[in-house]
Structure formats: structure tokens, C-alpha cells
mmCIF file of C-alpha atoms in Angstrom:
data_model
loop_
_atom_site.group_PDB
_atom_site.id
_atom_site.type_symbol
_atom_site.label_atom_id
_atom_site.label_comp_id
_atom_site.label_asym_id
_atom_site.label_seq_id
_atom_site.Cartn_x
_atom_site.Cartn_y
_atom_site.Cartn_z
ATOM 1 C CA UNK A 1 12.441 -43.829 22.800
ATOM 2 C CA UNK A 2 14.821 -45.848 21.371
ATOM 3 C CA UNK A 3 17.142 -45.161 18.359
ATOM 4 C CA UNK A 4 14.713 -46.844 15.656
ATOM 5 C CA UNK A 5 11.805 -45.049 17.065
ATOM 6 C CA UNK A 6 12.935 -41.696 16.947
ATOM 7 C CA UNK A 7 14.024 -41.920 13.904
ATOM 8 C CA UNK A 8 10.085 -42.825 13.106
ATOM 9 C CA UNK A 9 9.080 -39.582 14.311
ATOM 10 C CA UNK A 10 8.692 -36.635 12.247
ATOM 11 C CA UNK A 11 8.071 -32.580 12.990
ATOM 12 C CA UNK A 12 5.228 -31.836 11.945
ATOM 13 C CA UNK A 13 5.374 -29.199 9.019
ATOM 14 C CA UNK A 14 5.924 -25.698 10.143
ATOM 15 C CA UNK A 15 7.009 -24.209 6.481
ATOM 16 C CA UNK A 16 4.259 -22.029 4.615
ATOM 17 C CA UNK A 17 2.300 -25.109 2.691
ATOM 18 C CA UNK A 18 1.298 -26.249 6.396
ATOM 19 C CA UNK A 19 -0.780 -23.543 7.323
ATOM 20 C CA UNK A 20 -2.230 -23.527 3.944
ATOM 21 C CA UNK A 21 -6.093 -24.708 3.694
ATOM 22 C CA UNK A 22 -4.721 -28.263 1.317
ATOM 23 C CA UNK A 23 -1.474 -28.535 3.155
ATOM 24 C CA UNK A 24 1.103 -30.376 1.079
ATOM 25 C CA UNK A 25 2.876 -33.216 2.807
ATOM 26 C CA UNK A 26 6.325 -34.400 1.905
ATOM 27 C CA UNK A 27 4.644 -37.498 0.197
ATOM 28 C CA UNK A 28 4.930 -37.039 -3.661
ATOM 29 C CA UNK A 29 1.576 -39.345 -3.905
ATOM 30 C CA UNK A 30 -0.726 -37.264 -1.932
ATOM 31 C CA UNK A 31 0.766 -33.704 -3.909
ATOM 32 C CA UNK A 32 0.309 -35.075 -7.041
ATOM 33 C CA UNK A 33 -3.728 -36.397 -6.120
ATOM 34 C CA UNK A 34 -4.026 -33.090 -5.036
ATOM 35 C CA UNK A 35 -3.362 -31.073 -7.788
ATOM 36 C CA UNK A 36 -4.465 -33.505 -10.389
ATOM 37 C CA UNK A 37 -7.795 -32.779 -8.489
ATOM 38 C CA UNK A 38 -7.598 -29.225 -8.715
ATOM 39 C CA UNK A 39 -6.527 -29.173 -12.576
ATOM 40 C CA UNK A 40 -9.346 -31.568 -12.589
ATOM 41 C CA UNK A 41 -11.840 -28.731 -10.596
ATOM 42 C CA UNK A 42 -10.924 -25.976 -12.642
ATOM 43 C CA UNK A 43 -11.712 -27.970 -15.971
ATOM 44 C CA UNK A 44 -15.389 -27.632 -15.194
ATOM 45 C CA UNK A 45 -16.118 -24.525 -12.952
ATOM 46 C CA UNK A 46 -14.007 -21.479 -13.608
ATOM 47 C CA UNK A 47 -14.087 -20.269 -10.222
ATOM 48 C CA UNK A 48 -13.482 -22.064 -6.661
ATOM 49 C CA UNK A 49 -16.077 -20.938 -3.888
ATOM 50 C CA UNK A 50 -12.979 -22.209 -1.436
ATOM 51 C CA UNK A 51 -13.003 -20.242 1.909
ATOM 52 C CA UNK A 52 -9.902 -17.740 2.334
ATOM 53 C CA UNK A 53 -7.120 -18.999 4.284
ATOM 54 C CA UNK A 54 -6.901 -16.799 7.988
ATOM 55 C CA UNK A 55 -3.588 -16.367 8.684
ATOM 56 C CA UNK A 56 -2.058 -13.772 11.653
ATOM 57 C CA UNK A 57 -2.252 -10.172 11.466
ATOM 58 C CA UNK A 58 1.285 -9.367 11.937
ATOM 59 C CA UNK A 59 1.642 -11.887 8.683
ATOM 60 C CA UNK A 60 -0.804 -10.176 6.819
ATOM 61 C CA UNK A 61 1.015 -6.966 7.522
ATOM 62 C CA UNK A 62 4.473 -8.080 6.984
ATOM 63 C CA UNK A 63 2.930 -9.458 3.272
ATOM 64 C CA UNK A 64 0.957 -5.791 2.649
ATOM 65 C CA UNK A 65 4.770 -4.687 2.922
ATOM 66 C CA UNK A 66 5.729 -6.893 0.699
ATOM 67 C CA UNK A 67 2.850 -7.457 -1.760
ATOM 68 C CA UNK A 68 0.973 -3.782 -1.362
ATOM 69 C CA UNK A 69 -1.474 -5.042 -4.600
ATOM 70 C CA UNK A 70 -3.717 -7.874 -2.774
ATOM 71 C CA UNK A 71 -4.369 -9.252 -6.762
ATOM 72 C CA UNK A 72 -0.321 -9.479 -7.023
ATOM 73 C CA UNK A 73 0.514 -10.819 -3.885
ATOM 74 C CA UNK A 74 -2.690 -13.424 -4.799
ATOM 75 C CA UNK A 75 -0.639 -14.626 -7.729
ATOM 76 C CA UNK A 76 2.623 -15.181 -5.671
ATOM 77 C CA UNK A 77 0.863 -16.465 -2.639
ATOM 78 C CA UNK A 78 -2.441 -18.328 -3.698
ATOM 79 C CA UNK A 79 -4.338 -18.138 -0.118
ATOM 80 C CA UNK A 80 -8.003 -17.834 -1.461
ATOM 81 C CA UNK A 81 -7.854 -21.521 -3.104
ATOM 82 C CA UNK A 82 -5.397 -24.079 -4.354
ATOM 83 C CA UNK A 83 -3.515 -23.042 -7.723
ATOM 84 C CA UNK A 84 -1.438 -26.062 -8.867
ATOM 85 C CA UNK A 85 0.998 -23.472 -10.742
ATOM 86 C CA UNK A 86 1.890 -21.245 -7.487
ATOM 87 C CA UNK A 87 5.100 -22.364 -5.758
ATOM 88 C CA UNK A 88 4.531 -20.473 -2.882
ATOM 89 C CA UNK A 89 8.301 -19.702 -2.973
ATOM 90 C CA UNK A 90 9.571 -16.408 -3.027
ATOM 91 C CA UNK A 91 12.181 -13.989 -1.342
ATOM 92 C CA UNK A 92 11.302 -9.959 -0.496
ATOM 93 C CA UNK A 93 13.728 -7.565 -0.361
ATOM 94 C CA UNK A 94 12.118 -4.658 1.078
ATOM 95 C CA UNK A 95 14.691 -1.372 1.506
ATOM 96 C CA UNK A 96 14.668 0.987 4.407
ATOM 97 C CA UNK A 97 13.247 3.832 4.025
ATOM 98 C CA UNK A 98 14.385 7.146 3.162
ATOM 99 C CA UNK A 99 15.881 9.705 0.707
ATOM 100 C CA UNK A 100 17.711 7.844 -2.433
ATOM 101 C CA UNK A 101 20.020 9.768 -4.221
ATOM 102 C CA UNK A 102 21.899 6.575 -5.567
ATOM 103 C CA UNK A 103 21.207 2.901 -5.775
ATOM 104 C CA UNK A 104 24.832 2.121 -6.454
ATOM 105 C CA UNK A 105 25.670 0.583 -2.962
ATOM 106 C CA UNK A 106 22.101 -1.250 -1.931
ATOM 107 C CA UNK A 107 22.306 -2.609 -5.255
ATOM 108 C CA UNK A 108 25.533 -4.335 -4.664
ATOM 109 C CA UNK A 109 24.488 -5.733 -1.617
ATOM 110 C CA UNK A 110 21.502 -6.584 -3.350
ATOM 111 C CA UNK A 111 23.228 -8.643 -6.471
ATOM 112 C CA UNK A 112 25.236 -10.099 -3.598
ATOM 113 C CA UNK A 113 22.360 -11.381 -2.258
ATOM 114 C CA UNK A 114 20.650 -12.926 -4.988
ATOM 115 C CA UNK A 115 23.566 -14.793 -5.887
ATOM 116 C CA UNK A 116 22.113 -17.763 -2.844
ATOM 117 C CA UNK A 117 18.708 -17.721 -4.558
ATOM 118 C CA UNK A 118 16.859 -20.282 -6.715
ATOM 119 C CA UNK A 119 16.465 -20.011 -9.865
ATOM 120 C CA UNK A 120 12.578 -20.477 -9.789
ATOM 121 C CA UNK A 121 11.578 -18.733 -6.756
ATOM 122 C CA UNK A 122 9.943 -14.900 -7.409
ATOM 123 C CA UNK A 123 11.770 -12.443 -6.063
ATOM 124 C CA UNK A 124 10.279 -8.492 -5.481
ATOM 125 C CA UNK A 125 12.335 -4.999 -5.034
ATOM 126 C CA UNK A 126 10.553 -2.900 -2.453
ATOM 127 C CA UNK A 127 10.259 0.943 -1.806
ATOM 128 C CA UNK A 128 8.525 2.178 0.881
ATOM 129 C CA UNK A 129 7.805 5.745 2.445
ATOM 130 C CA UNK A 130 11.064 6.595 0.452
ATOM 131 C CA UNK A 131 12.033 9.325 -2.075
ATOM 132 C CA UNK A 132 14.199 9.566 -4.930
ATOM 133 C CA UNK A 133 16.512 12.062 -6.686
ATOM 134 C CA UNK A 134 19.523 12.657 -8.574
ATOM 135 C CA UNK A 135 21.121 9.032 -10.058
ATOM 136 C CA UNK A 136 18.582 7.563 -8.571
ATOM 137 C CA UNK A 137 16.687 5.610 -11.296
ATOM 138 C CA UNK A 138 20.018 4.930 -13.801
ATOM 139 C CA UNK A 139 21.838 2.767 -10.654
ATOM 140 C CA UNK A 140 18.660 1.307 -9.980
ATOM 141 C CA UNK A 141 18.008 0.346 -13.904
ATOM 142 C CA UNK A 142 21.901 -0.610 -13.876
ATOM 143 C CA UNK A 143 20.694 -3.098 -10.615
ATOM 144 C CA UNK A 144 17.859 -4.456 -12.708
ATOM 145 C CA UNK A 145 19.504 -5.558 -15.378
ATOM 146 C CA UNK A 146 22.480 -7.062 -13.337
ATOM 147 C CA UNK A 147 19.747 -9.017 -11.391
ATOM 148 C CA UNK A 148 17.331 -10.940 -13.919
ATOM 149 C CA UNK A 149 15.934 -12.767 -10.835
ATOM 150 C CA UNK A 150 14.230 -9.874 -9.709
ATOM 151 C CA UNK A 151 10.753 -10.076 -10.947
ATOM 152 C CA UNK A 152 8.482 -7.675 -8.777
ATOM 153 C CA UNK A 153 9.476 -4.045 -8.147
ATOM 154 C CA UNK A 154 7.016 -2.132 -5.945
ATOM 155 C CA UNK A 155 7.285 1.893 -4.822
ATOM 156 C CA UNK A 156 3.990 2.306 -2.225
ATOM 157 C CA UNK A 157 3.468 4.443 1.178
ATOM 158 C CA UNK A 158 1.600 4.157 3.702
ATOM 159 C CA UNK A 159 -1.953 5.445 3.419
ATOM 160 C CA UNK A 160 -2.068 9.369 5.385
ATOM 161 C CA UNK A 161 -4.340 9.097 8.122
ATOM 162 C CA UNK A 162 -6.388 12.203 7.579
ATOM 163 C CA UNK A 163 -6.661 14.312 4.595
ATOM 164 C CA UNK A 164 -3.708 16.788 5.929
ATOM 165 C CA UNK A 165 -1.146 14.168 6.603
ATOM 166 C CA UNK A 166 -0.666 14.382 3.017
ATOM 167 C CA UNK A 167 0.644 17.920 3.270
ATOM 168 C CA UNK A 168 2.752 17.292 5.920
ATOM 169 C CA UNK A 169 4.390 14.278 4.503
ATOM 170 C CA UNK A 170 8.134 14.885 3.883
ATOM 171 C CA UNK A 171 8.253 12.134 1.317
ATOM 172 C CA UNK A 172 5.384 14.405 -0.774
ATOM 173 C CA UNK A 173 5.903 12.493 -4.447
ATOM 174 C CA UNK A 174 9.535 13.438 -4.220
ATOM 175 C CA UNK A 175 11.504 12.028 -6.971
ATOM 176 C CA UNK A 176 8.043 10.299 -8.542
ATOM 177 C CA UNK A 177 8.667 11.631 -11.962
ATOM 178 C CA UNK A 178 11.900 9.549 -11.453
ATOM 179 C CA UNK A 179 9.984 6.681 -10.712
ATOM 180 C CA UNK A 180 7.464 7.182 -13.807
ATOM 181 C CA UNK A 181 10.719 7.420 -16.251
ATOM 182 C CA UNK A 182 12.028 4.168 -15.024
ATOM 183 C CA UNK A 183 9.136 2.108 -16.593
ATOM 184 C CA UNK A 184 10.967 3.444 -19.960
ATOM 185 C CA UNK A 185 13.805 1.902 -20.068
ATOM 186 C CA UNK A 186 12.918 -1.415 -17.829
ATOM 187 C CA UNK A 187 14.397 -4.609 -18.100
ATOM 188 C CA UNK A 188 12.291 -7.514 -19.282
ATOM 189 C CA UNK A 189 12.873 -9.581 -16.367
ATOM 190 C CA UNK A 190 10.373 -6.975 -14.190
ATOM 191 C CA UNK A 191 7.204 -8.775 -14.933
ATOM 192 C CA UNK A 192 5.540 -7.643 -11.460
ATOM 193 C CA UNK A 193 4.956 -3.535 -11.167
ATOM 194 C CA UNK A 194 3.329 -1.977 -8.583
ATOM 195 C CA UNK A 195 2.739 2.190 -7.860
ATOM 196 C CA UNK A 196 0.809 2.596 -4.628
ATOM 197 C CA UNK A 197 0.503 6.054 -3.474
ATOM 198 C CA UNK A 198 3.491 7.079 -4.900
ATOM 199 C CA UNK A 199 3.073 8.877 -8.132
ATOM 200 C CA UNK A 200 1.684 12.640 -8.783
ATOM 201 C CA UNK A 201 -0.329 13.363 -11.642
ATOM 202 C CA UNK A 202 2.332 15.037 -12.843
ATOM 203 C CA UNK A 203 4.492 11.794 -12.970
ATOM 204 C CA UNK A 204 1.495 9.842 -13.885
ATOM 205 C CA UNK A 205 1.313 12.073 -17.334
ATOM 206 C CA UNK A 206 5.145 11.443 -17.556
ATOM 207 C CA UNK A 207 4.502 7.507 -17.370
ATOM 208 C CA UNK A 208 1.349 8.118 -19.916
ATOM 209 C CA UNK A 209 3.965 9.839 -22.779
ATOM 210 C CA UNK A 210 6.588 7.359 -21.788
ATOM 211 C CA UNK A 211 4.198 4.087 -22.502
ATOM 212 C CA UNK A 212 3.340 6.209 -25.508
ATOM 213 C CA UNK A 213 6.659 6.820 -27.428
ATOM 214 C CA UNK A 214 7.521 2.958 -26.378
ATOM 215 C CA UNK A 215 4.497 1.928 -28.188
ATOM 216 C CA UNK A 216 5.719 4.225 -30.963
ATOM 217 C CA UNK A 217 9.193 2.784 -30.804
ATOM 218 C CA UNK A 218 10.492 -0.085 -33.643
ATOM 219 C CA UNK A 219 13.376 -0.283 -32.173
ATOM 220 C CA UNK A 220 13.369 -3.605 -30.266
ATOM 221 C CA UNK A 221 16.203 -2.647 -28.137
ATOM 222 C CA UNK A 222 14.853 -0.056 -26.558
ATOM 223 C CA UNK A 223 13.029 -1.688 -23.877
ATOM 224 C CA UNK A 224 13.167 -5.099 -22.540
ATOM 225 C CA UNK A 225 16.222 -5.868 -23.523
ATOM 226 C CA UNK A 226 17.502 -7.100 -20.580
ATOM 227 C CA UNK A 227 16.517 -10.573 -20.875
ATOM 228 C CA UNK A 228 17.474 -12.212 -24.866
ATOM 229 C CA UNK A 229 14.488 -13.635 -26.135
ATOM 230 C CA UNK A 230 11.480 -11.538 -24.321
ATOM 231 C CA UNK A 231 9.418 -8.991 -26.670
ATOM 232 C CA UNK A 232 8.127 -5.962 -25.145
ATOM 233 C CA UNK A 233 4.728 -7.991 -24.058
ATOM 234 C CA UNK A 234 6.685 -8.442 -20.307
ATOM 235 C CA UNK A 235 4.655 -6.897 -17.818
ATOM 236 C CA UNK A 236 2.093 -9.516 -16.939
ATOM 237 C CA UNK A 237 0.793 -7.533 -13.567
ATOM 238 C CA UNK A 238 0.201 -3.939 -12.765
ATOM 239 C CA UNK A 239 -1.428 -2.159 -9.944
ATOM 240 C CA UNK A 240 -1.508 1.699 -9.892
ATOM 241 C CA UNK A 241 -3.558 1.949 -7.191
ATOM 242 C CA UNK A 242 -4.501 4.617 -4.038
ATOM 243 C CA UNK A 243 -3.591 7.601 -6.209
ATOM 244 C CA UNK A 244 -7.211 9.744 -5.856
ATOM 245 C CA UNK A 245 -5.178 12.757 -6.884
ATOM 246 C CA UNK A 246 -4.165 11.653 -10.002
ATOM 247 C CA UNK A 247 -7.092 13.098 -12.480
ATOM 248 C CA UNK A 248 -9.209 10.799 -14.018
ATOM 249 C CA UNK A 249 -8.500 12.120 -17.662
ATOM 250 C CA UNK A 250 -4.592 10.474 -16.848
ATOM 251 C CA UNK A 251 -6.329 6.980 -15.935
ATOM 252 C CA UNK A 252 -8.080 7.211 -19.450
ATOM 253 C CA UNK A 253 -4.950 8.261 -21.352
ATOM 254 C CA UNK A 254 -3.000 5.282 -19.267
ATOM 255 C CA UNK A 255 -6.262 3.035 -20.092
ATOM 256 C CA UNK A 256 -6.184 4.137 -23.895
ATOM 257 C CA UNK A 257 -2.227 3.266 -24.133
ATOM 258 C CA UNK A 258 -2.328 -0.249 -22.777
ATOM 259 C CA UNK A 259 -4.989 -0.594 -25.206
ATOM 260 C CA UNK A 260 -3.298 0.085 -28.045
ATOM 261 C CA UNK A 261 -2.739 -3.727 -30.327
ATOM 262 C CA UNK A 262 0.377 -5.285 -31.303
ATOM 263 C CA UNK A 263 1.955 -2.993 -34.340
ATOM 264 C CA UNK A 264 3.935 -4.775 -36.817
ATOM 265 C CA UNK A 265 4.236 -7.818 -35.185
ATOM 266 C CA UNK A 266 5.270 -6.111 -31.990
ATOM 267 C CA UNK A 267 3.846 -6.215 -28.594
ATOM 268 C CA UNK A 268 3.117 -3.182 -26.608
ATOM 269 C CA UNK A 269 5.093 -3.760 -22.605
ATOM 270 C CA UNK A 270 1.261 -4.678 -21.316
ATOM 271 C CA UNK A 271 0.425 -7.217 -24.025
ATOM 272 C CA UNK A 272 1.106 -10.227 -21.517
ATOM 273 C CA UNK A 273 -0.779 -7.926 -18.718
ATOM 274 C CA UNK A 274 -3.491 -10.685 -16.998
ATOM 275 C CA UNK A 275 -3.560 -8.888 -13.437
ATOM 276 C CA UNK A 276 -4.611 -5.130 -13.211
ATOM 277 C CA UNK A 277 -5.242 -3.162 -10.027
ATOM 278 C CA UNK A 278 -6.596 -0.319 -9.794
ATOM 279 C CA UNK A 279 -8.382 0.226 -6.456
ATOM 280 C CA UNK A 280 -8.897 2.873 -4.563
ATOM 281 C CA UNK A 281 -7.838 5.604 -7.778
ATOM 282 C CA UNK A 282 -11.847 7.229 -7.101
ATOM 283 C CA UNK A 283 -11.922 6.864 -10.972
ATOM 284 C CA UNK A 284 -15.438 7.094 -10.929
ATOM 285 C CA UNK A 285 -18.450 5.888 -13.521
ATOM 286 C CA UNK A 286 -16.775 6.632 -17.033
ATOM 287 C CA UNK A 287 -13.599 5.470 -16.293
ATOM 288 C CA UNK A 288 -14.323 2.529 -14.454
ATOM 289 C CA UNK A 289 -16.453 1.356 -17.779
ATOM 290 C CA UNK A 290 -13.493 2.004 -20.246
ATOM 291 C CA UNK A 291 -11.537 -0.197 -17.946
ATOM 292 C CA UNK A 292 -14.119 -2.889 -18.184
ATOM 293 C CA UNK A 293 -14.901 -2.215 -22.080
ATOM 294 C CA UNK A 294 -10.620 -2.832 -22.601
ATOM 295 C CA UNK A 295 -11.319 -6.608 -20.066
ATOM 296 C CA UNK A 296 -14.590 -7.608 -21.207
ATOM 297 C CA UNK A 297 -15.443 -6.556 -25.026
ATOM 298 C CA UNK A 298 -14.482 -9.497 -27.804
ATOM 299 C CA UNK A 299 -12.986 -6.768 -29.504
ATOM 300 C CA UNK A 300 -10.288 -5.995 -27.034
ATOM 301 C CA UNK A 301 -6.925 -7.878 -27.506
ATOM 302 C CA UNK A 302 -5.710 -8.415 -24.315
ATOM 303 C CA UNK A 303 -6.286 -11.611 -21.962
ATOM 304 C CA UNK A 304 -6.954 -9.876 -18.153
ATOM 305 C CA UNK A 305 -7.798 -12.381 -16.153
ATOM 306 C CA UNK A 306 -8.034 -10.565 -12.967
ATOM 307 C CA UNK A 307 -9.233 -6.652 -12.246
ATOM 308 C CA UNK A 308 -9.741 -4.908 -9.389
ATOM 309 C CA UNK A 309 -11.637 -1.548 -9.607
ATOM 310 C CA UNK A 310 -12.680 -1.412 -5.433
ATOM 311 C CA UNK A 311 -12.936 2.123 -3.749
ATOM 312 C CA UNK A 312 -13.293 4.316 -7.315
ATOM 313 C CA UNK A 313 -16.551 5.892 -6.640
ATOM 314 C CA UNK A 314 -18.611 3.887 -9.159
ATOM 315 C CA UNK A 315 -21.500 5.100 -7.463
ATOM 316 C CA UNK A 316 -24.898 5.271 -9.651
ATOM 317 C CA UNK A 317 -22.773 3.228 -12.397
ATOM 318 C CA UNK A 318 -24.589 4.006 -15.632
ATOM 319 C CA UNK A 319 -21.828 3.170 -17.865
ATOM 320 C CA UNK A 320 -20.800 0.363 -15.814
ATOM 321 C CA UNK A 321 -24.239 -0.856 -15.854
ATOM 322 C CA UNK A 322 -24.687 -0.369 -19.804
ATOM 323 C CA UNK A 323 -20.739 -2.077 -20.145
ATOM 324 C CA UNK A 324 -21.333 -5.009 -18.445
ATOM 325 C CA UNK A 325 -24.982 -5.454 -19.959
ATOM 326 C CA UNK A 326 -22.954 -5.079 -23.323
ATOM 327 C CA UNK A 327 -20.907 -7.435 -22.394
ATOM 328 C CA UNK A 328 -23.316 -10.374 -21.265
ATOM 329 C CA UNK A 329 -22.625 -12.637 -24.537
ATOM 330 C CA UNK A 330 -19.016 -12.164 -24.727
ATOM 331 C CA UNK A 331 -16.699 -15.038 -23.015
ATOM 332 C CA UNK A 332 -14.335 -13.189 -21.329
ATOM 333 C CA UNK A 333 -11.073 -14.941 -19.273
ATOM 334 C CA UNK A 334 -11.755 -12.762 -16.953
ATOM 335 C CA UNK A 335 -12.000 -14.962 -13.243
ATOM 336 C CA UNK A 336 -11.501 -12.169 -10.810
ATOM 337 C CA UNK A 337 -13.180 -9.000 -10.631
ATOM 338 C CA UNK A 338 -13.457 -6.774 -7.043
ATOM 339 C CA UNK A 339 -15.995 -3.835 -7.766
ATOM 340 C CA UNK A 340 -16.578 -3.685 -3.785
ATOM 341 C CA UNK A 341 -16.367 -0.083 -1.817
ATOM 342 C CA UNK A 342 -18.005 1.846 -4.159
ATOM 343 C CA UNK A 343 -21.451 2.669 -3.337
ATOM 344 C CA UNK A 344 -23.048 0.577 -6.244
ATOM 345 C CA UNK A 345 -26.509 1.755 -7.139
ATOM 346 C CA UNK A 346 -26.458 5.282 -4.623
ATOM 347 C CA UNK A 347 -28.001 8.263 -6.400
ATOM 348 C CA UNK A 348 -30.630 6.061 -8.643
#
């Protein structure tokens, strides 16, 4: 080839968008008939039956690392079908693991990091198979608020293989009621927030009071004050999920708090909240339906738009049954809703 011909031919795409099921070319024409279609699509059926992009296995795991909340990591990373609003674009900053005493040194290494980022592209603060202690959580909160481009802070480890791993684990909820005070004092900017199999019930009460007193709190600056112009309404996605030990009268208490309306013209930190996971928590019949009265009922005031109550032992489901039969004539926004894994129907 010739100089004029090779400069004719192009590499094919090998970014992300390429392997993706609508592939985005460089030309702007093609992107923008794309997604005017899909605005178009969603305008008159509220839910795509689009096939689920298959990508690697070491990908998915490297992701699960990343994202451990599949609804989360769905938001950031659309795979399941085309969402015009997703850039796709994101950086993960996922720590070793190990014990923290201090945050003071990753986190400078960390702000000197984010200093190369873009301003629109998500970026998550992970924390695996680690535990905490001593000025832990203040450096880290001191890191957060120094960093306004971090968006998505996760704590998760990795599921014990049998029922005594647990025991055995060195990492045993270590420094979790650390990680249930930091939600008090959070910086705005956190809008992703994700506790898998991380948190006692111990520290799970502790978050509980802590969501409490906030919601008790008129004092604007107490929380979320990180970011000027953001009201406490910041957290738009939560998964506390994988926690079977935490006791199911916690998961109503937390249910009952991010419940609780807008006081005085002030939003409570979930009032934004449209993603909630909450798999694999064996929550069982009675909670599982107060979770889907607080989505589904016109009464409720918040806007979910996707849940995911997989793997809680739902079982015979009475009161899931009589909830969602309650619920038939309501219009919720719910789109998303995973009840898989949990034995639907078994004891009637």
C-alpha cells in the first residue's frame, strides 16, 4: 500500500463500545440515529427484551471487583440494552487488601491520581477483603471530600466458601462499625454506596441510628456538605447486600428510615435513591413485602426504579403475594425488579 491508501485504512474499534451489542462507530451520524432510536423505543415500551451482552469471564470478574452490586455496575456499564444516558466511561480504583489503620497515604496517591481524570467520567473507591481501625474512617472522609470526582465507594468480600470459612476469616467484620459511621458524615459527591458482606449486625444497627439522627438533623451542614449546592437527597444507589447474618428486624428499621419523607423542605440522604440492592440478605416473606410496599405503593415518596430482592428466602410469599396484588393499579417507575433464587411458591 501506498501512502494515500494507508491512510484509508482504519483499526477496527477495540475500545469498550465495540464489543457492545449497538457498537458505536466514530461517525457522529450513525450515534446520533442510534440513540434517537432508543429514546424513541423507550417512549413506548418501558422495558427492552434486548439479549445481554456475553462478554469474557476474566472481564466479568475483574467488573464483580469493581462493581460487586450487578444493579450498580448496570447503571455504569449498560450491557443488558442500549441506555442513551450511560457513557460507558469510568475509572476503578480498587485498594489492596489488608488491615487499614490510616487512609492518609493511599489517599494522597489517590488525589494524585484523579488529578488526570475527566471531569464526566464515574469514578468508584474500592475495599476488598480489608479491615479497618483506628483513623481509619476520618482520613478516608478527609480523602472524600478532597476528591469530589469520586462517586462510588464500595467495602465487599469475597463470599466464604462453606459455612465455617466465616469463622476462620481474619478480616471477621473488623473495623465494620467504622465503616457504618462513615455514611454519617459523607460527602455529597458519594452518590454510589455499596456494603457487600462487610457489615455485622452490630454495625448495621450503628448505620440504622446514624441514618436516623441525620434524618433528625436541621442542620444542613451536617452531611453532604462536601459539594455547594447538593441537599441531603445524594445517594441515588445502594446495595447492602450478602449480609444473612444481619437480623431481619435491622433490614426493617433500615427499610423504615429510608422511608421516612422530606421534613421541612429537607430531603432525607436516600431521597434521590432509584437503585436498591438487596440480594442475597435471606430477608425472608415480611421483609421482602415492606421493601416492595416502600417501591410500589402510590403512597410512598420515593422514585426506585430498580430493586433487587434475589436469594432472601421469599419462599411461600404471602405478603409478597398480597403486596404486589395491592399494588396492581398503582403506576410505579419501577423497570427492574430481580425476585429470582428464592424458592417462590415452596411450602403452599
Amino acid at each position: 500500500l501506498d501512502d494515500d491508501d494507508e491512510e484509508g485504512v482504519k483499526e477496527p474499534d477495540s475500545n469498550f463500545l465495540g464489543l457492545h451489542q449497538y457498537p458505536l462507530s466514530e461517525f457522529e451520524e450513525e450515534k446520533d440515529w442510534i440513540v434517537q432510536h432508543a429514546l424513541a423505543l423507550n417512549q413506548v415500551q418501558s422495558e427492552n427484551s434486548l439479549l445481554s451482552l456475553s462478554l469474557p469471564k476474566r472481564v466479568n470478574d475483574l467488573l464483580d471487583v469493581y462493581f460487586p452490586s450487578e444493579l450498580i455496575r448496570e447503571e455504569v456499564i449498560p450491557l443488558h440494552g442500549l441506555s442513551p444516558d450511560a457513557s460507558f466511561d469510568f475509572h476503578a480504583l480498587c485498594m489492596p487488601a489488608g488491615k487499614y489503620s490510616s487512609f492518609r497515604r493511599e489517599g494522597q496517591m489517590v488525589s494524585t491520581f484523579l488529578q488526570s481524570v475527566r471531569p464526566d467520567c464515574h469514578c468508584t473507591l474500592g475495599f476488598r477483603n480489608s479491615s479497618f481501625g483506628l483513623e481509619f474512617a476520618d482520613s478516608l472522609l478527609q480523602t472524600l471530600y478532597l476528591c469530589p470526582d469520586i462517586q462510588g465507594l464500595s467495602f465487599s468480600n469475597e463470599p466464604p466458601e462453606t459455612s465455617t470459612r466465616r469463622g476462620a476469616s481474619c478480616h471477621e467484620f473488623e473495623g465494620s462499625e467504622l465503616v457504618g459511621n462513615i455514611v454519617r458524615t459523607l460527602p455529597s459527591s458519594i452518590s454510589h454506596l455499596t456494603f457487600d458482606d462487610v457489615l455485622s449486625n452490630t454495625a448495621a444497627l450503628a448505620l440504622v441510628h446514624n441514618l436516623q439522627s441525620m434524618a433528625g438533623d436541621d442542620d444542613d451542614e451536617t452531611v453532604g456538605s462536601g459539594t455547594s449546592g447538593r441537599t441531603k437527597g445524594f445517594v441515588c444507589a445502594l446495595a447492602l447486600m450478602n449480609s444473612p447474618y444481619i437480623k431481619a428486624s435491622t433490614f426493617t428499621s433500615l427499610i423504615e428510615t429510608i422511608q421516612t419523607p422530606p421534613r421541612d423542605g429537607v430531603d432525607s440522604m436516600f431521597q434521590s435513591l432509584r437503585t436498591l440492592d438487596l440480594s442475597g440478605n435471606n430477608l425472608g416473606d415480611d421483609a421482602s413485602a415492606r421493601v416492595l410496599e416502600m417501591v410500589l405503593l402510590p403512597s410512598s415518596s420515593h422514585n426506585i426504579e430498580c430493586l433487587d430482592l434475589s436469594r432472601n428466602e421469599i419462599k411461600g410469599g404471602h405478603s409478597v403475594k398480597s403486596t404486589l396484588e395491592e399494588c396492581q393499579s398503582s403506576k410505579p417507575k419501577l423497570k427492574v425488579l430481580n425476585m429470582s433464587s428464592n424458592g417462590l411458591g415452596a411450602g403452599d
